[in-house]
Coordinates of C-alpha atoms in Angstrom, one line a residue:
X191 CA 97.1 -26.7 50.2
X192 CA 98.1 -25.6 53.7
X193 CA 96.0 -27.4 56.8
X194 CA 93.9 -24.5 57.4
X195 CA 92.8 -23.6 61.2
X196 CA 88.9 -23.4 60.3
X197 CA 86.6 -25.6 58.0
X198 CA 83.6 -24.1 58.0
X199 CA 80.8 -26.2 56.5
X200 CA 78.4 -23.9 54.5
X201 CA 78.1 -21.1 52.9
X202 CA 75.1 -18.4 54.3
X203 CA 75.2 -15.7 55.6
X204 CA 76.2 -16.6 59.4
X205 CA 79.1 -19.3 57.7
X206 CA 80.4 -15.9 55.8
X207 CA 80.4 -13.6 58.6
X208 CA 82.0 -16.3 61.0
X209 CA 85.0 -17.0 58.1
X210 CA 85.3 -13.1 57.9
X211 CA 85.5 -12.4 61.3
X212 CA 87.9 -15.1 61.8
X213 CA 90.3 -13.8 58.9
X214 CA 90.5 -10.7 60.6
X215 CA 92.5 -12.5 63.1
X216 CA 94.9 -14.0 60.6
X217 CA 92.9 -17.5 60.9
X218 CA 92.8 -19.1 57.6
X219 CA 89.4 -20.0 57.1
X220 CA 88.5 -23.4 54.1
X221 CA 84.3 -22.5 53.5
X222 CA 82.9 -25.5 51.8
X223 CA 79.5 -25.5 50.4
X224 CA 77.6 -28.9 48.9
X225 CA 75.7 -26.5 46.5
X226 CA 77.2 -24.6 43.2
X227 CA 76.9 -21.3 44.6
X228 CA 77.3 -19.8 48.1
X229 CA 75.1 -18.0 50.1
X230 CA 72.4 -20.4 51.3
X231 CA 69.3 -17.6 51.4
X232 CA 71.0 -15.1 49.3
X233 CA 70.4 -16.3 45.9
X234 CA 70.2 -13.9 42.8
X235 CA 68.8 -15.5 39.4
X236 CA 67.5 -14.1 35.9
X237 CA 64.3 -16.5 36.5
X238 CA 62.0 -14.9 34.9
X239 CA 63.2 -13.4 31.6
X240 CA 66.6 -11.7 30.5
X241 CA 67.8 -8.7 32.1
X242 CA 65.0 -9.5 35.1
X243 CA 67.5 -9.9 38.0
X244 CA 65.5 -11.4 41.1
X245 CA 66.5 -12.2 44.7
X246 CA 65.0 -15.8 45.2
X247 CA 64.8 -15.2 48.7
X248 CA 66.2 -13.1 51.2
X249 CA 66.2 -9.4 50.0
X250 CA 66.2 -6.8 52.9
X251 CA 69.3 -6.3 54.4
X252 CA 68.2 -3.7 57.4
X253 CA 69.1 -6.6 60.0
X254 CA 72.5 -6.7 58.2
X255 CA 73.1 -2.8 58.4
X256 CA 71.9 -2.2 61.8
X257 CA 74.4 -5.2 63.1
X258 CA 77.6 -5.5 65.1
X259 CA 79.1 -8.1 61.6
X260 CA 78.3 -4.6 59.5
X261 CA 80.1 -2.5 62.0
X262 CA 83.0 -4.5 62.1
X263 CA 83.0 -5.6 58.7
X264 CA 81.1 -3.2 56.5
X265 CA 84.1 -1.0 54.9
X266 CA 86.1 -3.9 54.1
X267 CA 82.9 -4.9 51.9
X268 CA 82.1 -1.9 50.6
X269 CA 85.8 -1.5 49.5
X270 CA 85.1 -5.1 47.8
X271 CA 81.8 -3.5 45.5
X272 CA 78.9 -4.1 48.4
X273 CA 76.5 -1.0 48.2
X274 CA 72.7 -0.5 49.1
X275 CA 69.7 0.8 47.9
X276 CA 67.8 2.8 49.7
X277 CA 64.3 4.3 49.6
X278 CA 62.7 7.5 52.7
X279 CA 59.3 5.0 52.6
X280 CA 60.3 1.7 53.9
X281 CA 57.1 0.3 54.2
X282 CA 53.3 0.2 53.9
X283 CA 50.2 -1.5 54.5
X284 CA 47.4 -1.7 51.8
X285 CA 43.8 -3.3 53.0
X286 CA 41.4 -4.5 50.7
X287 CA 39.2 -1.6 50.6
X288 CA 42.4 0.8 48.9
X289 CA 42.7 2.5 52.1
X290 CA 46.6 2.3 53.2
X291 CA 49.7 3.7 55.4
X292 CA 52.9 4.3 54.9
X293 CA 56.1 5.0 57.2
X294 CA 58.7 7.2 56.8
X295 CA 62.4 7.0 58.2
X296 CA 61.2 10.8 59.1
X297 CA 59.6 10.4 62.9
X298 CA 57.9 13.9 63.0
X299 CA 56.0 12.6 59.5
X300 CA 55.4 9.2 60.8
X301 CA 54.2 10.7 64.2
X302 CA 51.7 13.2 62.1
X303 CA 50.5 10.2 60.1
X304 CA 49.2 8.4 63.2
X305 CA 47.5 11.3 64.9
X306 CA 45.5 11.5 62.1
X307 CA 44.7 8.0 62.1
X308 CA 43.7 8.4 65.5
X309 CA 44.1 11.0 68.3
X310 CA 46.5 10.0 70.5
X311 CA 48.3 7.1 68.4
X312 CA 51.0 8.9 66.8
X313 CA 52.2 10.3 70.6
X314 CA 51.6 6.4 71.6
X315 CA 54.1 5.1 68.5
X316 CA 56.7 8.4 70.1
X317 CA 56.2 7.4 73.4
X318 CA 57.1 3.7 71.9
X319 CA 60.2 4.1 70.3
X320 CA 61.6 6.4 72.5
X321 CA 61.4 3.5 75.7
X322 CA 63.0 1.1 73.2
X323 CA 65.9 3.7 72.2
X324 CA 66.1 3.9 76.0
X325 CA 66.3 0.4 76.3
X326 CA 68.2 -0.2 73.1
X327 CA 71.9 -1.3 74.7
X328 CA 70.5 -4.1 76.9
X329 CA 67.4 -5.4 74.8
X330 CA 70.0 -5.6 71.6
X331 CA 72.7 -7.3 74.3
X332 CA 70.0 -10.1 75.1
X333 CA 68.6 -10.4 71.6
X334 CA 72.2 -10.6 69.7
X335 CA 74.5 -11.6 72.7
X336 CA 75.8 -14.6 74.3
X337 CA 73.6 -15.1 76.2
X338 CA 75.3 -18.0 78.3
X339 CA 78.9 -15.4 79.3
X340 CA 79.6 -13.1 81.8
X341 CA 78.8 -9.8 79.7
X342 CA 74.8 -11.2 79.8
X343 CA 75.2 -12.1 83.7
X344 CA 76.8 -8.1 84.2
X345 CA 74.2 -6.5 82.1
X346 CA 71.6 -8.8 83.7
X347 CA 72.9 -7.5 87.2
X348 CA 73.4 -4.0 86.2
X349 CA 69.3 -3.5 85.2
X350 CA 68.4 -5.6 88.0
X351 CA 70.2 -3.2 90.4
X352 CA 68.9 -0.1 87.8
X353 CA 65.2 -1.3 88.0
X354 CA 65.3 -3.4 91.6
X355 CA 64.4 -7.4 90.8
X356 CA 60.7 -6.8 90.7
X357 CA 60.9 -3.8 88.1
X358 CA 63.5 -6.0 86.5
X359 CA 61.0 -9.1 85.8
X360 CA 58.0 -6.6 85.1
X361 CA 60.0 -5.5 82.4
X362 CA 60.8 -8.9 80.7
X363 CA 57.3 -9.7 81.5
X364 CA 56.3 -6.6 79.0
X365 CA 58.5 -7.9 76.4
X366 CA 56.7 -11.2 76.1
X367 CA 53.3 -9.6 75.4
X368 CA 52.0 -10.8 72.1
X369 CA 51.8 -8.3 68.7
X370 CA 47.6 -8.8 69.4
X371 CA 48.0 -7.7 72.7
X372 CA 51.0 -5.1 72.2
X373 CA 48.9 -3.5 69.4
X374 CA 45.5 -3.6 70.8
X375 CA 46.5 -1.8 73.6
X376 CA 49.0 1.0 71.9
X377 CA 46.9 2.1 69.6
X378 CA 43.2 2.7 68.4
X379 CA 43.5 3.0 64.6
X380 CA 42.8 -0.4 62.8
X381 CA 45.2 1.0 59.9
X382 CA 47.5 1.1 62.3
X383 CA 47.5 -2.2 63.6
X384 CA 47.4 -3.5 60.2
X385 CA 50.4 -1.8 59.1
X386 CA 52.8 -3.6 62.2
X387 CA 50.9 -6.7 62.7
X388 CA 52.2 -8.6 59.4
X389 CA 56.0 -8.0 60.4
X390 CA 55.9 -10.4 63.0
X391 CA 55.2 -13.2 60.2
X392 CA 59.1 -11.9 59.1
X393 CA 60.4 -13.4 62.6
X394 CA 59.1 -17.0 62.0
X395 CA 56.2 -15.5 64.5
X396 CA 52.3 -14.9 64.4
X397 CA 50.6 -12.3 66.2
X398 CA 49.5 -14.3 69.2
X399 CA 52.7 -15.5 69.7
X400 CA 54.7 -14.7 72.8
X401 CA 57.1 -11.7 72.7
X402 CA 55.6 -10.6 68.8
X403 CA 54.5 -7.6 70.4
X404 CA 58.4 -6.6 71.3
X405 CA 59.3 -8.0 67.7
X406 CA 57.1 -5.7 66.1
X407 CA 58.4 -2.6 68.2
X408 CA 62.0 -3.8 67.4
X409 CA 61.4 -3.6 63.4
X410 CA 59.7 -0.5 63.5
X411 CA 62.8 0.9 65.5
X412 CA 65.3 -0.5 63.4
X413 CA 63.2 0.3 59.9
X414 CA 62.6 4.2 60.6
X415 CA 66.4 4.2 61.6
X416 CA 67.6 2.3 58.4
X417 CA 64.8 1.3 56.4
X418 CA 64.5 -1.8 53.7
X419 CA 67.5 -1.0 51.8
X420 CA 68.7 -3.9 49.0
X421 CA 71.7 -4.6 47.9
X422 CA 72.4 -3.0 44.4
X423 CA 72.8 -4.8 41.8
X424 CA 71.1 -7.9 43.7
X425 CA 71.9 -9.6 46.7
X426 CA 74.8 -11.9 44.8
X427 CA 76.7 -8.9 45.2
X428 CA 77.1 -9.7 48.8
X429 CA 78.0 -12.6 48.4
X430 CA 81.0 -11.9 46.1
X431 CA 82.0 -8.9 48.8
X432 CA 82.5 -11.8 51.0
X433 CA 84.1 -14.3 48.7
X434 CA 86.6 -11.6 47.9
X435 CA 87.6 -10.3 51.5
X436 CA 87.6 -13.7 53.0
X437 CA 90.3 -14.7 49.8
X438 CA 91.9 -11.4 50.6
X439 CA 92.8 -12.4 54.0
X440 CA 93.9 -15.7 53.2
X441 CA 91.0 -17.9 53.0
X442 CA 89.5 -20.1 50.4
X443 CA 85.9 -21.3 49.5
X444 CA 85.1 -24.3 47.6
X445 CA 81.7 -24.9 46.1
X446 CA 79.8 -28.6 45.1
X447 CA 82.2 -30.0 48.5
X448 CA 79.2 -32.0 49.8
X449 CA 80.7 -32.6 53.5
X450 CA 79.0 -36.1 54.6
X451 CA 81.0 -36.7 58.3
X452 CA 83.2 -35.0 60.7
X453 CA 86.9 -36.6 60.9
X454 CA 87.8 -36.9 64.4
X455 CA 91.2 -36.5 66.0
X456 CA 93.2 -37.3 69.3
X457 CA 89.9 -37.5 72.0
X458 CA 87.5 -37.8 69.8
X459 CA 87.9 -33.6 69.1
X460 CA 86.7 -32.5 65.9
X461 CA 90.1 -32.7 63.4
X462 CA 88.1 -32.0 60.4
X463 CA 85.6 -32.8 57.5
X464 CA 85.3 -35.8 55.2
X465 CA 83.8 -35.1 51.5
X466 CA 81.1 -37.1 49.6
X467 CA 84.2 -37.8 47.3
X468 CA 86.5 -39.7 50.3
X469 CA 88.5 -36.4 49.9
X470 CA 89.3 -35.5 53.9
X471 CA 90.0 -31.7 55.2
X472 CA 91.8 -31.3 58.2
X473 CA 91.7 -28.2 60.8
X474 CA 93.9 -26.6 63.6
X475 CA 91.3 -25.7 65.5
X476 CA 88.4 -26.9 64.8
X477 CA 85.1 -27.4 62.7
X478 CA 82.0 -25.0 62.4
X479 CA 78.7 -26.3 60.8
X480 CA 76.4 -23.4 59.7
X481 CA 73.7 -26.1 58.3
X482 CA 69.9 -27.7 60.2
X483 CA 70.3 -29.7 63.6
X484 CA 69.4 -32.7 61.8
X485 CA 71.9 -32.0 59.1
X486 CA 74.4 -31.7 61.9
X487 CA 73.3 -34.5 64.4
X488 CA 71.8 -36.8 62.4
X489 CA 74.2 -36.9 59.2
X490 CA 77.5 -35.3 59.6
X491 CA 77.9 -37.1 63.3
X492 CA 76.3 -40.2 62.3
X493 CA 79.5 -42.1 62.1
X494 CA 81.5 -39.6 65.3
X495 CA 83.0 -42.4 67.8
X496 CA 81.6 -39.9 70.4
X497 CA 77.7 -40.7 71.2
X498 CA 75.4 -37.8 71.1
X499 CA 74.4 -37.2 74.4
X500 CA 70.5 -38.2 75.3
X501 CA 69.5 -34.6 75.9
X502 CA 70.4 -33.9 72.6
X503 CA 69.1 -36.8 70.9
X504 CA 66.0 -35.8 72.8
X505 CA 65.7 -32.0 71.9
X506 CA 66.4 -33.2 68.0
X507 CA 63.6 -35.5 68.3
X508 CA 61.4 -32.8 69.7
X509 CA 62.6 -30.3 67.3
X510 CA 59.9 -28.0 65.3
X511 CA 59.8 -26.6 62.0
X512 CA 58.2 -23.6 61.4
X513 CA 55.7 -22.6 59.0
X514 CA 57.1 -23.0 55.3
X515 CA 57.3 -19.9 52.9
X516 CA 56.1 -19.3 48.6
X517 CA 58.0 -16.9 46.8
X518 CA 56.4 -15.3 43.7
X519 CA 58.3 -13.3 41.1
X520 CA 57.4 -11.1 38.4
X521 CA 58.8 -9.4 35.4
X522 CA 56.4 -6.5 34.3
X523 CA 56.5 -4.5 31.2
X524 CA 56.4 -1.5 33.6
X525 CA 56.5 0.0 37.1
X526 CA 52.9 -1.1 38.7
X527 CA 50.9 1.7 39.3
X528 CA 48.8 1.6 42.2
X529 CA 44.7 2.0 42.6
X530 CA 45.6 3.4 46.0
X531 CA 48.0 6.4 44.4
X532 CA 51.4 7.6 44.1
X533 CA 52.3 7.1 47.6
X534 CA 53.3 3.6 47.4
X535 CA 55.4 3.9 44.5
X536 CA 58.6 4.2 45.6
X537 CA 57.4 1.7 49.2
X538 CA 60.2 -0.9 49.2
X539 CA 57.9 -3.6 51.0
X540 CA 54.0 -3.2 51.2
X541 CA 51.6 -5.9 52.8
X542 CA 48.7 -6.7 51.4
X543 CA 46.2 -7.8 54.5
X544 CA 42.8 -7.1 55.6
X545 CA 44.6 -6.0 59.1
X546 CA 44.9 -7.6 62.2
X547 CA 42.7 -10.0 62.5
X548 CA 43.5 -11.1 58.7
X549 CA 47.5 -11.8 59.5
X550 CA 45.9 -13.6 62.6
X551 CA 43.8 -15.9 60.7
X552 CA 46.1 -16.3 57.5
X553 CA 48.8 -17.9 60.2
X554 CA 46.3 -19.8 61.8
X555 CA 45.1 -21.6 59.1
X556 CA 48.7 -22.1 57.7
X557 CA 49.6 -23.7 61.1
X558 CA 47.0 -26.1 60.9
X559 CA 47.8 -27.3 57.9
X560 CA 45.4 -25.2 55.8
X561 CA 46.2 -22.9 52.4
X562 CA 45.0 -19.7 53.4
X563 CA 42.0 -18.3 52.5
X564 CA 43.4 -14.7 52.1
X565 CA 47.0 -15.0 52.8
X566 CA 49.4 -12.3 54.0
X567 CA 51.6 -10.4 51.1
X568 CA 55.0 -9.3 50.9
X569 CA 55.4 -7.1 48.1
X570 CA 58.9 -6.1 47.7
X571 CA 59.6 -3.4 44.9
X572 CA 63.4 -3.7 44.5
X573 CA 63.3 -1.6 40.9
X574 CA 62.0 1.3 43.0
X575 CA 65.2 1.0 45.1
X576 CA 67.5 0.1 42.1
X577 CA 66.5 0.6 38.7
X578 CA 68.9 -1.7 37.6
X579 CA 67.3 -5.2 38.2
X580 CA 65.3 -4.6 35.6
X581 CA 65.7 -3.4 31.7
X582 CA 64.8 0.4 31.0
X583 CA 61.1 1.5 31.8
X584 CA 60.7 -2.5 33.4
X585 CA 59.6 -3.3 36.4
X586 CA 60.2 -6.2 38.9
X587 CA 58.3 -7.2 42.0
X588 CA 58.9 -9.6 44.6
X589 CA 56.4 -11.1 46.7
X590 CA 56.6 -13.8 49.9
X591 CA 54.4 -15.2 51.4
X592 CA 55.3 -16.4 55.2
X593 CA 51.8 -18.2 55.8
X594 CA 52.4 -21.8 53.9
X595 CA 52.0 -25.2 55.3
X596 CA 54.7 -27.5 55.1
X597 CA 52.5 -30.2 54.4
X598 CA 49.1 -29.3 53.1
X599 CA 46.3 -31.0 55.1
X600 CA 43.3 -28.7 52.8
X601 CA 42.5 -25.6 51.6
X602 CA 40.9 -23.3 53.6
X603 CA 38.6 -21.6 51.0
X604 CA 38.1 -24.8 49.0
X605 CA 39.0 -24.6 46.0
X606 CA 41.9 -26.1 45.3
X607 CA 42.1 -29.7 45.5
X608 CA 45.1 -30.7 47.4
X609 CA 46.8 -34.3 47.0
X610 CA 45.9 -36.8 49.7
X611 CA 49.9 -37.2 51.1
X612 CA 50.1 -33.3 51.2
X613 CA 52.7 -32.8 48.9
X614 CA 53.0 -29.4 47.2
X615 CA 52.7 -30.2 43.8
X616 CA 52.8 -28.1 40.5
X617 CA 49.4 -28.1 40.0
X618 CA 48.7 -27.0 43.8
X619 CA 51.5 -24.2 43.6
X620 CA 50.2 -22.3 40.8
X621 CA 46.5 -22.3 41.7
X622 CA 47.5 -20.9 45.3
X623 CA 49.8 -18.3 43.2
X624 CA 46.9 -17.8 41.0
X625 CA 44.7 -16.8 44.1
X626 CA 47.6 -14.6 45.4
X627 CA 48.1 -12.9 42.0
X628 CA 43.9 -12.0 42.3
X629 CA 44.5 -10.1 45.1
X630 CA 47.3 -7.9 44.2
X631 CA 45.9 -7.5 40.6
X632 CA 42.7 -5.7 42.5
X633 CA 45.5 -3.0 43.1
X634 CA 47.5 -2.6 40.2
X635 CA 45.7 -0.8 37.1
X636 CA 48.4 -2.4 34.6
X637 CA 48.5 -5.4 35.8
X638 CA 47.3 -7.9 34.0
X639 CA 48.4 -6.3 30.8
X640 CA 52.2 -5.9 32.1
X641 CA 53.3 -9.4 32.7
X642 CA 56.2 -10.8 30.9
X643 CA 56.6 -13.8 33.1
X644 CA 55.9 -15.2 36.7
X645 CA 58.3 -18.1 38.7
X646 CA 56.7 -19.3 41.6
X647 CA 58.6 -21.4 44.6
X648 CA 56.7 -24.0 47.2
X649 CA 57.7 -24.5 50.2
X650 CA 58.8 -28.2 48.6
X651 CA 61.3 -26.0 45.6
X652 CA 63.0 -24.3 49.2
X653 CA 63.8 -27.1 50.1
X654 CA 64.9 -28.7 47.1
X655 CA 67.1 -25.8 46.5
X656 CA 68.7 -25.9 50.2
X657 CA 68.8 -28.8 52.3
X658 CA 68.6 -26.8 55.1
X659 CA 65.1 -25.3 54.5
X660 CA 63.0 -28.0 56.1
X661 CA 59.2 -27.9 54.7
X662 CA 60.2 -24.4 53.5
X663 CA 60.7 -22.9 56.5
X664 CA 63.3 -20.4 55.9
X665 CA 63.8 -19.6 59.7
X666 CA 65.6 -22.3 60.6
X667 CA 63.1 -23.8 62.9
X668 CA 60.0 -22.9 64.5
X669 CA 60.6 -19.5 67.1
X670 CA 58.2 -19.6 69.5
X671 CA 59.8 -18.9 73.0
X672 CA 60.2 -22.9 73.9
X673 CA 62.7 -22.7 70.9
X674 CA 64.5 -19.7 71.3
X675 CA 66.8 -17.8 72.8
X676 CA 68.7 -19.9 75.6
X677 CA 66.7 -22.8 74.3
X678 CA 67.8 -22.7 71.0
X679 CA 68.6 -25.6 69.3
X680 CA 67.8 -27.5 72.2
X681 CA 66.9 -26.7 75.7
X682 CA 70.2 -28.2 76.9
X683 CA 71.7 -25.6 74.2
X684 CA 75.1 -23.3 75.6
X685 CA 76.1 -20.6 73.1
X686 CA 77.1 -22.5 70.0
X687 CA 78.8 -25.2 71.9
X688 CA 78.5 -29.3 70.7
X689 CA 79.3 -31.8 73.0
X690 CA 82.2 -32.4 70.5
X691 CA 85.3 -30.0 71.3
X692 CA 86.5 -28.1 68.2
X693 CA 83.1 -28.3 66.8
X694 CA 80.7 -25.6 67.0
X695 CA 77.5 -24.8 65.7
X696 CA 76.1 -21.7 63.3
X697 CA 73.2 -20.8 61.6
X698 CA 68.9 -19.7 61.8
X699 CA 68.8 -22.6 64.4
X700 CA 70.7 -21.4 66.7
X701 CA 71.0 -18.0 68.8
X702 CA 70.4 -15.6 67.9
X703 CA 68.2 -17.2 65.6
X704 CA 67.0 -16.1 61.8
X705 CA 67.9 -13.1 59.6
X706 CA 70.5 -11.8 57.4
X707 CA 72.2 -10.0 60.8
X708 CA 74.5 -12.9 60.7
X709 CA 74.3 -13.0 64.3
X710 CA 75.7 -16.5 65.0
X711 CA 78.9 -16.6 62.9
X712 CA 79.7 -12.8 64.7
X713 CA 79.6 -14.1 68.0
X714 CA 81.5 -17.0 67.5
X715 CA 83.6 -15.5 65.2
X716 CA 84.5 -12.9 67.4
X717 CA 85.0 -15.3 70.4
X718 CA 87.2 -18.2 68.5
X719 CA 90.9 -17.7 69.3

């Protein structure tokens, strides 16, 4: 095998977009992934009976389709068997007392819906989306950019002479209002509020945190424009897209490669990748890690003859996980049909939350270590998207639930009896399923009688399953502003830069952080040479 000019240690969905990206420039590109299967998040399993084809984890690819990997990448994927499924009624919310809303990708329906709501709210959610449209090119260029080059420094200069320096910092001082305060003040329907406030769970944040209220105006923009689609078939199909265009263009990717050190080369620069088997891979150009900053700092450089610098050694000490995550699958003997009515048959992600204040205290709880009372719920419905996931007249649902502790200090209701060293064991999973299952049974008539089987994940089987996932968090790290953006990894952080030359960095932990948008293999993908 030729000495390829990229290794590119693992295989999600950053690691694919970077080795894509790079192919397109002729770079051979060696993927290796410690796992037997690529795609770190993307997983797609039978696990709950034959023919029941579930995404383990990630599911909805809207970040994927709305980004700049997708633009440049998406008709050499789709020409290699990627398609989506898509659905007009993205989302909903559904409250305990049956009472529910649902949004469109139609804004003259979604605008009617909130006026009658309240008076006034559905012009409020216009007047909304419209500022962010007109705001779209530099918001996307600070949340998806390099935020450390010359393009940010221009566009910074460019609003700052648009707006004048004061309008300029009174508008980043609106986008770090939190969801509370952001929805609160928008709007005056409670339903309405409920419907946006559980979204900001889906970027590793909680409604109090800073900038949630922005998050939650982004992912209505981006789910009215493209929705909640899935990838038919299941999200595996993705992956092989990838695996084939990044072997068409010359690459190769090896699965159950454990990589345990970087090999370094004349200067100490990154010259490759040694394997758990001795076996060493050498490079051109360089190394990329898409893995966890202690995967990177405190494993694969443990051995580098360069020391790592005390800042970093610093920020990886100071690091913070986020809250973990449960995943709950079920096979059904048919489609659920809903208390609530029709309207939420075809919803391709519905929440199940008392509102605001209920997302609020669900995440608080989970951050202090507690199993929440009344938890948040995900309910994805991919066999209303793609009928194929599931055998004829059969039904599949797919619920997460972003509000777990990592390490369970009690049980906020009490009633489940938790082990003293916080460990999430069998016994704990399934009762905290069994609550969760309670609460979404109170909304399905056929419930009870229609499951074939249920597979539950902890926070502890993410991890097990992915390295990477510390405590279950599948964000790669907590997101609170401290730890994002320019100060992600570390505050000392620049782009995706290590203080190694010819080794970068990839991944959920670094900018611009979480999601299937593959945000960090595009940008360095698109910058390497």
């Amino acid at each position: 095998m030729s000495e390829p000019d990229y290794v590119i240690v693992g295989s999600g969905i950053n690691a694919l977009v970077a080795a894509a990206m790079l192919g397109r420039k002729g770079r051979r590109v060696v993927v290796l992934e410690r796992n037997d299967r690529i795609g770190g998040c993307i997983r797609t399993e039978e696990i709950t009976a034959p023919g029941f084809v579930h995404d383990v984890m990630a599911t909805t690819f809207v970040l994927f389709l709305l980004s700049p990997a997708y633009a440049a990448l998406g008709k050499d994927l789709e020409a290699r068997g990627l398609s989506f499924s898509h659905t007009d009624t993205p989302t909903a919310v559904l409250r305990p007392d049956g009472s529910h809303v649902v949004f469109t990708k139609d804004r003259a329906r979604n605008v009617a819906a909130f006026e009658a709501l309240a008076a006034g709210d559905g012009a409020a959610f216009a007047r909304e989306m419209d500022g962010l449209g007109a705001d779209a090119s530099f918001l996307f260029a600070l949340l998806g950019g390099s935020l450390w080059s010359a393009p940010i420094f221009k566009a910074v200069a460019k609003e700052a002479l648009r707006r004048g320096p004061r309008g300029l910092m009174a508008w980043f001082g609106e986008q770090l209002v939190t969801a509370r305060a952001h929805l609160e003040g928008a709007y005056a329907s409670e339903a309405l509020r409920a419907l946006w406030a559980p979204w900001v769970l889906h970027t590793g944040l909680g409604p109090e945190s800073a900038y949630s209220g922005a998050m939650a105006r982004v992912i209505a923009f981006a789910i009215e424009i493209a929705g909640c689609p899935i990838v038919t078939g299941g999200a595996r199909n993705a992956l092989s897209a990838f695996e084939r265009l990044i072997v068409d263009q010359g690459g190769s990717i090896h699965t159950g490669a454990d990589v345990v050190g970087i090999v370094p080369g004349p200067g100490d620069r990154a010259a490759g990748v040694r394997l758990a088997g001795g076996e060493t891979i050498t490079a051109r150009r360089g190394v990329i890690c898409s893995v966890a900053p202690d995967q990177l700092y405190g494993r694969l450089l443990a051995d580098f003859p360069r020391p790592v610098p005390a800042e970093v050694t610093a920020g990886l000490a100071r690091y913070r996980w986020g809250k973990g995550n449960v995943q709950i699958h079920y096979a059904l003997s048919a489609p659920p049909r809903w208390k609530a009515g029709p309207a939420l048959d075809k919803v391709a992600l519905i929440h199940l939350t008392p509102g605001l204040d209920g997302v609020s205290r669900a995440a608080n709880e989970a951050e202090r270590g507690l199993l929440p009372a009344e938890p948040t719920i995900c309910v994805g419905q991919p066999t209303a998207l793609d009928p194929s996931r599931a055998p004829d007249g059969k039904a599949i649902l797919w619920l997460q639930l972003p509000e777990a502790p990592r390490v369970i200090k009690g049980d906020a209701a009490g009633s489940i009896d938790v082990p003293a060293d916080g460990r999430w064991t069998e016994a704990v999973r399934e009762a905290y399923a069994d609550r969760v299952e309670a609460l979404l049974a109170a909304h399905v008539e056929n419930f009870r009688d229609g499951v074939i089987a249920r597979r539950v994940y902890s926070p502890a089987d993410l991890q097990a399953m992915n390295v990477n996932l510390v405590g279950g968090d599948p964000y790669g790290g907590f997101c609170g502003l401290d730890q994002f953006f320019l100060w992600r990894p570390f505050k000392s952080s620049i782009n995706h830069r290590t203080h190694v030359d010819g080794l970068w960095h990839i991944g959920a932990s670094t900018h611009p952080g979480p999601g299937l948008g593959g945000g960090s293999g595009f940008l360095l993908g698109s910058a390497l040479k």
